[in-house]
């Protein structure tokens, strides 16, 4: 999927004044129809007047990460263009701008986007409007806390979610809490150093694993990473 910035800072639609952070519009293209994406202009953003992000364990430096379009997210969204969705109950982990979820939703898949960032739901709503898409399911998904409204799924997807040493443990536990007995997990990982630890955790939970190297972005740009596919089937 390629992307091209359309404009610089823009106000939130319908707002009286612009938000206290800068935004841009991007056109994301690749397989299938283009998607319009509203995102943060850059990583130099922070706005948490009520301490909502802080309560979720999000530091000021990590605050803008949710609102940017990352290469691994583009790879996952491209994979979702042709992935078999029929009959699947799907969850996106740490969705951020939820590009993969938007692709699945546009294809008619049963997708729930999830993130712990307090603004993720609002950004998702605006991007659904930009693309003239109907409402989509969203739930808070904080990997280190209980998420009683989230439910269980038979396809769980995510991109660049193994970004520090604690993630293999907490993410595998989160997946176990929200996975059905027969579940497939797809993770796009940009060759971070925590992949091996996560693989061991998923092995212990009874998942088989396939790794596919990816060396190119959907638009032909360079990428270094892997698509990790985990599959667990009930015994018998």
PDB file of C-alpha atoms in Angstrom:
ATOM      1  CA  UNK A   1       0.000   0.000   0.000  1.00  0.00           C
ATOM      2  CA  UNK A   2       1.367   3.413  -0.916  1.00  0.00           C
ATOM      3  CA  UNK A   3       0.521   6.573   0.891  1.00  0.00           C
ATOM      4  CA  UNK A   4       0.631  10.227  -0.068  1.00  0.00           C
ATOM      5  CA  UNK A   5       0.081  13.173   2.276  1.00  0.00           C
ATOM      6  CA  UNK A   6      -2.727  15.400   1.079  1.00  0.00           C
ATOM      7  CA  UNK A   7      -2.573  18.311   3.482  1.00  0.00           C
ATOM      8  CA  UNK A   8      -0.951  19.636   6.611  1.00  0.00           C
ATOM      9  CA  UNK A   9      -2.646  20.532   9.856  1.00  0.00           C
ATOM     10  CA  UNK A  10      -6.442  20.327   9.697  1.00  0.00           C
ATOM     11  CA  UNK A  11      -9.205  20.821  12.279  1.00  0.00           C
ATOM     12  CA  UNK A  12     -11.442  18.005  13.438  1.00  0.00           C
ATOM     13  CA  UNK A  13     -14.582  17.991  11.323  1.00  0.00           C
ATOM     14  CA  UNK A  14     -17.352  19.897  13.030  1.00  0.00           C
ATOM     15  CA  UNK A  15     -15.133  21.272  15.783  1.00  0.00           C
ATOM     16  CA  UNK A  16     -15.274  24.951  16.672  1.00  0.00           C
ATOM     17  CA  UNK A  17     -11.504  25.190  16.986  1.00  0.00           C
ATOM     18  CA  UNK A  18      -8.625  22.979  15.811  1.00  0.00           C
ATOM     19  CA  UNK A  19      -7.379  20.224  18.130  1.00  0.00           C
ATOM     20  CA  UNK A  20      -4.291  20.834  20.295  1.00  0.00           C
ATOM     21  CA  UNK A  21      -2.194  18.646  17.979  1.00  0.00           C
ATOM     22  CA  UNK A  22      -1.521  18.727  14.241  1.00  0.00           C
ATOM     23  CA  UNK A  23      -3.114  16.326  11.763  1.00  0.00           C
ATOM     24  CA  UNK A  24      -2.792  15.334   8.125  1.00  0.00           C
ATOM     25  CA  UNK A  25      -4.769  13.387   5.538  1.00  0.00           C
ATOM     26  CA  UNK A  26      -3.178  10.516   3.624  1.00  0.00           C
ATOM     27  CA  UNK A  27      -4.382   8.441   0.702  1.00  0.00           C
ATOM     28  CA  UNK A  28      -3.368   4.824   1.274  1.00  0.00           C
ATOM     29  CA  UNK A  29      -3.428   2.636  -1.816  1.00  0.00           C
ATOM     30  CA  UNK A  30      -2.406  -0.833  -2.875  1.00  0.00           C
ATOM     31  CA  UNK A  31      -4.595  -3.845  -3.573  1.00  0.00           C
ATOM     32  CA  UNK A  32      -8.221  -2.836  -3.713  1.00  0.00           C
ATOM     33  CA  UNK A  33      -9.692   0.666  -3.460  1.00  0.00           C
ATOM     34  CA  UNK A  34      -7.817   3.546  -1.845  1.00  0.00           C
ATOM     35  CA  UNK A  35      -8.478   4.447   1.769  1.00  0.00           C
ATOM     36  CA  UNK A  36      -8.389   7.950   3.209  1.00  0.00           C
ATOM     37  CA  UNK A  37      -6.607   8.153   6.540  1.00  0.00           C
ATOM     38  CA  UNK A  38      -6.525  10.963   9.073  1.00  0.00           C
ATOM     39  CA  UNK A  39      -3.365  10.741  11.168  1.00  0.00           C
ATOM     40  CA  UNK A  40      -1.025  12.806  13.316  1.00  0.00           C
ATOM     41  CA  UNK A  41       1.291  15.066  11.348  1.00  0.00           C
ATOM     42  CA  UNK A  42       4.431  13.841  13.146  1.00  0.00           C
ATOM     43  CA  UNK A  43       5.754  12.313  16.372  1.00  0.00           C
ATOM     44  CA  UNK A  44       6.167  15.692  18.070  1.00  0.00           C
ATOM     45  CA  UNK A  45       2.686  15.555  19.580  1.00  0.00           C
ATOM     46  CA  UNK A  46       1.322  15.218  23.105  1.00  0.00           C
ATOM     47  CA  UNK A  47      -2.009  16.128  24.665  1.00  0.00           C
ATOM     48  CA  UNK A  48      -3.244  14.442  27.829  1.00  0.00           C
ATOM     49  CA  UNK A  49      -4.903  17.157  29.945  1.00  0.00           C
ATOM     50  CA  UNK A  50      -7.004  14.696  31.954  1.00  0.00           C
ATOM     51  CA  UNK A  51      -4.246  12.133  32.466  1.00  0.00           C
ATOM     52  CA  UNK A  52      -6.171   9.465  30.540  1.00  0.00           C
ATOM     53  CA  UNK A  53      -3.138   8.208  28.649  1.00  0.00           C
ATOM     54  CA  UNK A  54      -1.007   8.261  31.786  1.00  0.00           C
ATOM     55  CA  UNK A  55      -3.547   6.043  33.561  1.00  0.00           C
ATOM     56  CA  UNK A  56      -3.216   3.551  30.707  1.00  0.00           C
ATOM     57  CA  UNK A  57       0.560   3.510  31.143  1.00  0.00           C
ATOM     58  CA  UNK A  58       1.266   5.662  28.064  1.00  0.00           C
ATOM     59  CA  UNK A  59       4.188   8.069  28.468  1.00  0.00           C
ATOM     60  CA  UNK A  60       4.421  11.457  26.757  1.00  0.00           C
ATOM     61  CA  UNK A  61       7.014  10.084  24.300  1.00  0.00           C
ATOM     62  CA  UNK A  62       4.807   7.090  23.435  1.00  0.00           C
ATOM     63  CA  UNK A  63       1.601   9.148  23.211  1.00  0.00           C
ATOM     64  CA  UNK A  64       1.751   9.874  19.428  1.00  0.00           C
ATOM     65  CA  UNK A  65       2.642   6.339  18.345  1.00  0.00           C
ATOM     66  CA  UNK A  66      -0.999   5.291  17.951  1.00  0.00           C
ATOM     67  CA  UNK A  67      -1.726   8.095  15.489  1.00  0.00           C
ATOM     68  CA  UNK A  68       0.943   7.389  12.861  1.00  0.00           C
ATOM     69  CA  UNK A  69       0.871   5.022   9.899  1.00  0.00           C
ATOM     70  CA  UNK A  70       3.683   2.494  10.382  1.00  0.00           C
ATOM     71  CA  UNK A  71       5.219   0.212   7.726  1.00  0.00           C
ATOM     72  CA  UNK A  72       4.185  -2.978   9.533  1.00  0.00           C
ATOM     73  CA  UNK A  73       0.605  -1.733   9.678  1.00  0.00           C
ATOM     74  CA  UNK A  74       0.644  -1.285   5.915  1.00  0.00           C
ATOM     75  CA  UNK A  75       1.983  -4.835   5.472  1.00  0.00           C
ATOM     76  CA  UNK A  76      -0.766  -6.268   7.688  1.00  0.00           C
ATOM     77  CA  UNK A  77      -3.472  -4.274   5.909  1.00  0.00           C
ATOM     78  CA  UNK A  78      -2.208  -5.552   2.562  1.00  0.00           C
ATOM     79  CA  UNK A  79      -2.332  -9.142   3.855  1.00  0.00           C
ATOM     80  CA  UNK A  80      -5.942  -8.582   4.922  1.00  0.00           C
ATOM     81  CA  UNK A  81      -6.923  -7.604   1.376  1.00  0.00           C
ATOM     82  CA  UNK A  82      -6.988 -11.262   0.333  1.00  0.00           C
ATOM     83  CA  UNK A  83      -7.139 -13.207   3.608  1.00  0.00           C
ATOM     84  CA  UNK A  84     -10.083 -15.583   4.022  1.00  0.00           C
ATOM     85  CA  UNK A  85     -12.565 -13.847   6.374  1.00  0.00           C
ATOM     86  CA  UNK A  86     -15.811 -15.748   5.997  1.00  0.00           C
ATOM     87  CA  UNK A  87     -17.135 -17.011   9.329  1.00  0.00           C
ATOM     88  CA  UNK A  88     -14.204 -15.533  11.282  1.00  0.00           C
ATOM     89  CA  UNK A  89     -14.631 -13.465  14.463  1.00  0.00           C
ATOM     90  CA  UNK A  90     -11.622 -11.142  14.228  1.00  0.00           C
ATOM     91  CA  UNK A  91      -9.730  -8.930  16.684  1.00  0.00           C
ATOM     92  CA  UNK A  92      -6.998  -6.414  15.866  1.00  0.00           C
ATOM     93  CA  UNK A  93      -4.546  -5.911  18.731  1.00  0.00           C
ATOM     94  CA  UNK A  94      -3.088  -2.465  19.400  1.00  0.00           C
ATOM     95  CA  UNK A  95      -4.823  -1.164  16.290  1.00  0.00           C
ATOM     96  CA  UNK A  96      -3.592   2.445  16.390  1.00  0.00           C
ATOM     97  CA  UNK A  97      -5.079   3.951  13.227  1.00  0.00           C
ATOM     98  CA  UNK A  98      -6.689   0.550  12.520  1.00  0.00           C
ATOM     99  CA  UNK A  99      -5.783   0.403   8.828  1.00  0.00           C
ATOM    100  CA  UNK A 100      -5.999  -3.399   8.759  1.00  0.00           C
ATOM    101  CA  UNK A 101      -9.359  -3.271  10.550  1.00  0.00           C
ATOM    102  CA  UNK A 102     -10.652  -0.761   8.001  1.00  0.00           C
ATOM    103  CA  UNK A 103      -9.634  -3.113   5.174  1.00  0.00           C
ATOM    104  CA  UNK A 104     -11.361  -6.074   6.843  1.00  0.00           C
ATOM    105  CA  UNK A 105     -14.456  -3.984   7.616  1.00  0.00           C
ATOM    106  CA  UNK A 106     -14.704  -2.731   4.042  1.00  0.00           C
ATOM    107  CA  UNK A 107     -14.581  -6.352   2.874  1.00  0.00           C
ATOM    108  CA  UNK A 108     -17.511  -7.214   5.168  1.00  0.00           C
ATOM    109  CA  UNK A 109     -15.492  -9.050   7.829  1.00  0.00           C
ATOM    110  CA  UNK A 110     -16.568  -9.306  11.469  1.00  0.00           C
ATOM    111  CA  UNK A 111     -13.776  -7.192  12.980  1.00  0.00           C
ATOM    112  CA  UNK A 112     -13.302  -5.581  16.390  1.00  0.00           C
ATOM    113  CA  UNK A 113     -10.496  -3.025  16.638  1.00  0.00           C
ATOM    114  CA  UNK A 114      -8.829  -2.593  20.019  1.00  0.00           C
ATOM    115  CA  UNK A 115      -6.255  -0.290  21.577  1.00  0.00           C
ATOM    116  CA  UNK A 116      -5.476   1.216  24.970  1.00  0.00           C
ATOM    117  CA  UNK A 117      -4.940   4.771  23.701  1.00  0.00           C
ATOM    118  CA  UNK A 118      -7.776   7.106  24.765  1.00  0.00           C
ATOM    119  CA  UNK A 119      -7.987   8.725  21.298  1.00  0.00           C
ATOM    120  CA  UNK A 120      -7.915   5.586  19.152  1.00  0.00           C
ATOM    121  CA  UNK A 121     -11.699   5.251  19.041  1.00  0.00           C
ATOM    122  CA  UNK A 122     -12.183   8.899  18.018  1.00  0.00           C
ATOM    123  CA  UNK A 123      -9.613   8.622  15.216  1.00  0.00           C
ATOM    124  CA  UNK A 124     -11.275   5.418  14.023  1.00  0.00           C
ATOM    125  CA  UNK A 125     -14.673   7.120  13.931  1.00  0.00           C
ATOM    126  CA  UNK A 126     -13.317   9.974  11.806  1.00  0.00           C
ATOM    127  CA  UNK A 127     -11.602   7.575   9.404  1.00  0.00           C
ATOM    128  CA  UNK A 128     -14.793   5.562   9.009  1.00  0.00           C
ATOM    129  CA  UNK A 129     -16.574   8.807   8.075  1.00  0.00           C
ATOM    130  CA  UNK A 130     -13.820   9.789   5.629  1.00  0.00           C
ATOM    131  CA  UNK A 131     -14.269   6.482   3.810  1.00  0.00           C
ATOM    132  CA  UNK A 132     -18.073   6.468   3.973  1.00  0.00           C
ATOM    133  CA  UNK A 133     -18.026   3.219   5.947  1.00  0.00           C
ATOM    134  CA  UNK A 134     -20.659   2.133   8.509  1.00  0.00           C
ATOM    135  CA  UNK A 135     -19.975   1.875  12.225  1.00  0.00           C
ATOM    136  CA  UNK A 136     -17.382  -0.680  13.284  1.00  0.00           C
ATOM    137  CA  UNK A 137     -16.880  -2.479  16.586  1.00  0.00           C
ATOM    138  CA  UNK A 138     -14.215  -1.096  18.906  1.00  0.00           C
ATOM    139  CA  UNK A 139     -13.266  -2.048  22.458  1.00  0.00           C
ATOM    140  CA  UNK A 140     -10.539  -0.978  24.852  1.00  0.00           C
ATOM    141  CA  UNK A 141      -7.721  -3.506  24.770  1.00  0.00           C
ATOM    142  CA  UNK A 142      -5.134  -2.928  27.479  1.00  0.00           C
ATOM    143  CA  UNK A 143      -2.921  -6.014  27.478  1.00  0.00           C
ATOM    144  CA  UNK A 144      -1.937  -5.706  31.141  1.00  0.00           C
ATOM    145  CA  UNK A 145      -5.487  -5.289  32.521  1.00  0.00           C
ATOM    146  CA  UNK A 146      -8.823  -7.078  32.436  1.00  0.00           C
ATOM    147  CA  UNK A 147     -10.983  -6.250  29.410  1.00  0.00           C
ATOM    148  CA  UNK A 148     -14.323  -7.872  30.296  1.00  0.00           C
ATOM    149  CA  UNK A 149     -16.222  -6.492  27.277  1.00  0.00           C
ATOM    150  CA  UNK A 150     -13.799  -7.781  24.682  1.00  0.00           C
ATOM    151  CA  UNK A 151     -14.893 -11.403  24.279  1.00  0.00           C
ATOM    152  CA  UNK A 152     -13.116 -14.212  22.393  1.00  0.00           C
ATOM    153  CA  UNK A 153     -12.027 -14.547  18.769  1.00  0.00           C
ATOM    154  CA  UNK A 154     -10.849 -17.164  16.279  1.00  0.00           C
ATOM    155  CA  UNK A 155      -8.606 -14.800  14.287  1.00  0.00           C
ATOM    156  CA  UNK A 156      -6.367 -12.291  16.079  1.00  0.00           C
ATOM    157  CA  UNK A 157      -4.170  -9.897  14.109  1.00  0.00           C
ATOM    158  CA  UNK A 158      -1.590  -7.252  14.969  1.00  0.00           C
ATOM    159  CA  UNK A 159       1.415  -5.336  13.648  1.00  0.00           C
ATOM    160  CA  UNK A 160       4.636  -4.240  15.370  1.00  0.00           C
ATOM    161  CA  UNK A 161       3.330  -5.280  18.788  1.00  0.00           C
ATOM    162  CA  UNK A 162       6.558  -6.792  20.171  1.00  0.00           C
ATOM    163  CA  UNK A 163       8.349  -3.512  20.776  1.00  0.00           C
ATOM    164  CA  UNK A 164       9.774  -4.110  24.264  1.00  0.00           C
ATOM    165  CA  UNK A 165      10.941  -7.033  26.381  1.00  0.00           C
ATOM    166  CA  UNK A 166       7.751  -7.242  28.460  1.00  0.00           C
ATOM    167  CA  UNK A 167       5.468  -7.686  25.441  1.00  0.00           C
ATOM    168  CA  UNK A 168       5.941 -11.428  24.777  1.00  0.00           C
ATOM    169  CA  UNK A 169       4.654 -12.299  28.245  1.00  0.00           C
ATOM    170  CA  UNK A 170       1.760  -9.851  28.538  1.00  0.00           C
ATOM    171  CA  UNK A 171       0.669 -10.166  24.910  1.00  0.00           C
ATOM    172  CA  UNK A 172       0.634 -13.972  24.931  1.00  0.00           C
ATOM    173  CA  UNK A 173      -1.418 -13.914  28.139  1.00  0.00           C
ATOM    174  CA  UNK A 174      -3.818 -11.376  26.617  1.00  0.00           C
ATOM    175  CA  UNK A 175      -4.210 -13.545  23.520  1.00  0.00           C
ATOM    176  CA  UNK A 176      -4.915 -16.594  25.664  1.00  0.00           C
ATOM    177  CA  UNK A 177      -7.684 -14.709  27.490  1.00  0.00           C
ATOM    178  CA  UNK A 178      -9.366 -13.689  24.236  1.00  0.00           C
ATOM    179  CA  UNK A 179      -8.730 -16.663  21.956  1.00  0.00           C
ATOM    180  CA  UNK A 180     -11.202 -19.415  21.194  1.00  0.00           C
ATOM    181  CA  UNK A 181      -9.943 -23.030  21.386  1.00  0.00           C
ATOM    182  CA  UNK A 182      -9.425 -23.038  17.599  1.00  0.00           C
ATOM    183  CA  UNK A 183      -7.615 -19.774  16.873  1.00  0.00           C
ATOM    184  CA  UNK A 184      -5.252 -18.316  14.295  1.00  0.00           C
ATOM    185  CA  UNK A 185      -2.954 -15.402  15.163  1.00  0.00           C
ATOM    186  CA  UNK A 186      -1.230 -13.221  12.538  1.00  0.00           C
ATOM    187  CA  UNK A 187       1.493 -10.807  13.636  1.00  0.00           C
ATOM    188  CA  UNK A 188       3.607  -8.627  11.336  1.00  0.00           C
ATOM    189  CA  UNK A 189       6.917  -8.038  13.095  1.00  0.00           C
ATOM    190  CA  UNK A 190       9.715  -5.770  11.765  1.00  0.00           C
ATOM    191  CA  UNK A 191      12.381  -8.172  13.047  1.00  0.00           C
ATOM    192  CA  UNK A 192      12.409  -6.843  16.572  1.00  0.00           C
ATOM    193  CA  UNK A 193      14.493  -8.726  19.112  1.00  0.00           C
ATOM    194  CA  UNK A 194      11.520 -10.025  21.107  1.00  0.00           C
ATOM    195  CA  UNK A 195      10.161 -12.372  18.445  1.00  0.00           C
ATOM    196  CA  UNK A 196      11.953 -15.480  19.746  1.00  0.00           C
ATOM    197  CA  UNK A 197      10.600 -14.975  23.257  1.00  0.00           C
ATOM    198  CA  UNK A 198       7.065 -14.526  21.915  1.00  0.00           C
ATOM    199  CA  UNK A 199       7.435 -17.667  19.817  1.00  0.00           C
ATOM    200  CA  UNK A 200       8.329 -19.652  22.950  1.00  0.00           C
ATOM    201  CA  UNK A 201       5.287 -18.285  24.774  1.00  0.00           C
ATOM    202  CA  UNK A 202       2.993 -19.206  21.895  1.00  0.00           C
ATOM    203  CA  UNK A 203       4.593 -22.674  21.625  1.00  0.00           C
ATOM    204  CA  UNK A 204       3.779 -23.222  25.298  1.00  0.00           C
ATOM    205  CA  UNK A 205       0.142 -22.299  24.607  1.00  0.00           C
ATOM    206  CA  UNK A 206      -0.120 -25.014  21.966  1.00  0.00           C
ATOM    207  CA  UNK A 207       0.277 -23.005  18.761  1.00  0.00           C
ATOM    208  CA  UNK A 208       2.122 -24.232  15.692  1.00  0.00           C
ATOM    209  CA  UNK A 209       4.030 -21.539  13.819  1.00  0.00           C
ATOM    210  CA  UNK A 210       4.905 -20.457  10.279  1.00  0.00           C
ATOM    211  CA  UNK A 211       7.193 -17.512   9.521  1.00  0.00           C
ATOM    212  CA  UNK A 212       7.255 -15.750   6.156  1.00  0.00           C
ATOM    213  CA  UNK A 213       9.984 -13.212   5.415  1.00  0.00           C
ATOM    214  CA  UNK A 214       8.808  -9.921   3.911  1.00  0.00           C
ATOM    215  CA  UNK A 215      11.309  -7.682   2.141  1.00  0.00           C
ATOM    216  CA  UNK A 216       9.010  -5.220   0.399  1.00  0.00           C
ATOM    217  CA  UNK A 217       6.177  -2.862   1.242  1.00  0.00           C
ATOM    218  CA  UNK A 218       2.980  -3.073  -0.812  1.00  0.00           C
ATOM    219  CA  UNK A 219       4.081  -0.036  -2.847  1.00  0.00           C
ATOM    220  CA  UNK A 220       7.493  -1.526  -3.578  1.00  0.00           C
ATOM    221  CA  UNK A 221       9.451   0.237  -0.835  1.00  0.00           C
ATOM    222  CA  UNK A 222      11.938  -1.726   1.225  1.00  0.00           C
ATOM    223  CA  UNK A 223      10.858  -3.541   4.386  1.00  0.00           C
ATOM    224  CA  UNK A 224      12.585  -6.003   6.656  1.00  0.00           C
ATOM    225  CA  UNK A 225      10.322  -8.202   8.726  1.00  0.00           C
ATOM    226  CA  UNK A 226       8.173 -11.304   8.951  1.00  0.00           C
ATOM    227  CA  UNK A 227       4.579 -12.394   8.923  1.00  0.00           C
ATOM    228  CA  UNK A 228       4.192 -14.707  11.926  1.00  0.00           C
ATOM    229  CA  UNK A 229       1.287 -17.144  11.676  1.00  0.00           C
ATOM    230  CA  UNK A 230       0.267 -19.165  14.731  1.00  0.00           C
ATOM    231  CA  UNK A 231      -2.441 -21.819  14.663  1.00  0.00           C
ATOM    232  CA  UNK A 232      -4.009 -23.759  17.504  1.00  0.00           C
ATOM    233  CA  UNK A 233      -6.535 -26.533  17.040  1.00  0.00           C
ATOM    234  CA  UNK A 234      -8.409 -28.342  19.819  1.00  0.00           C
ATOM    235  CA  UNK A 235      -7.095 -31.803  20.620  1.00  0.00           C
ATOM    236  CA  UNK A 236      -8.974 -34.563  18.834  1.00  0.00           C
TER     237      UNK A 236
END
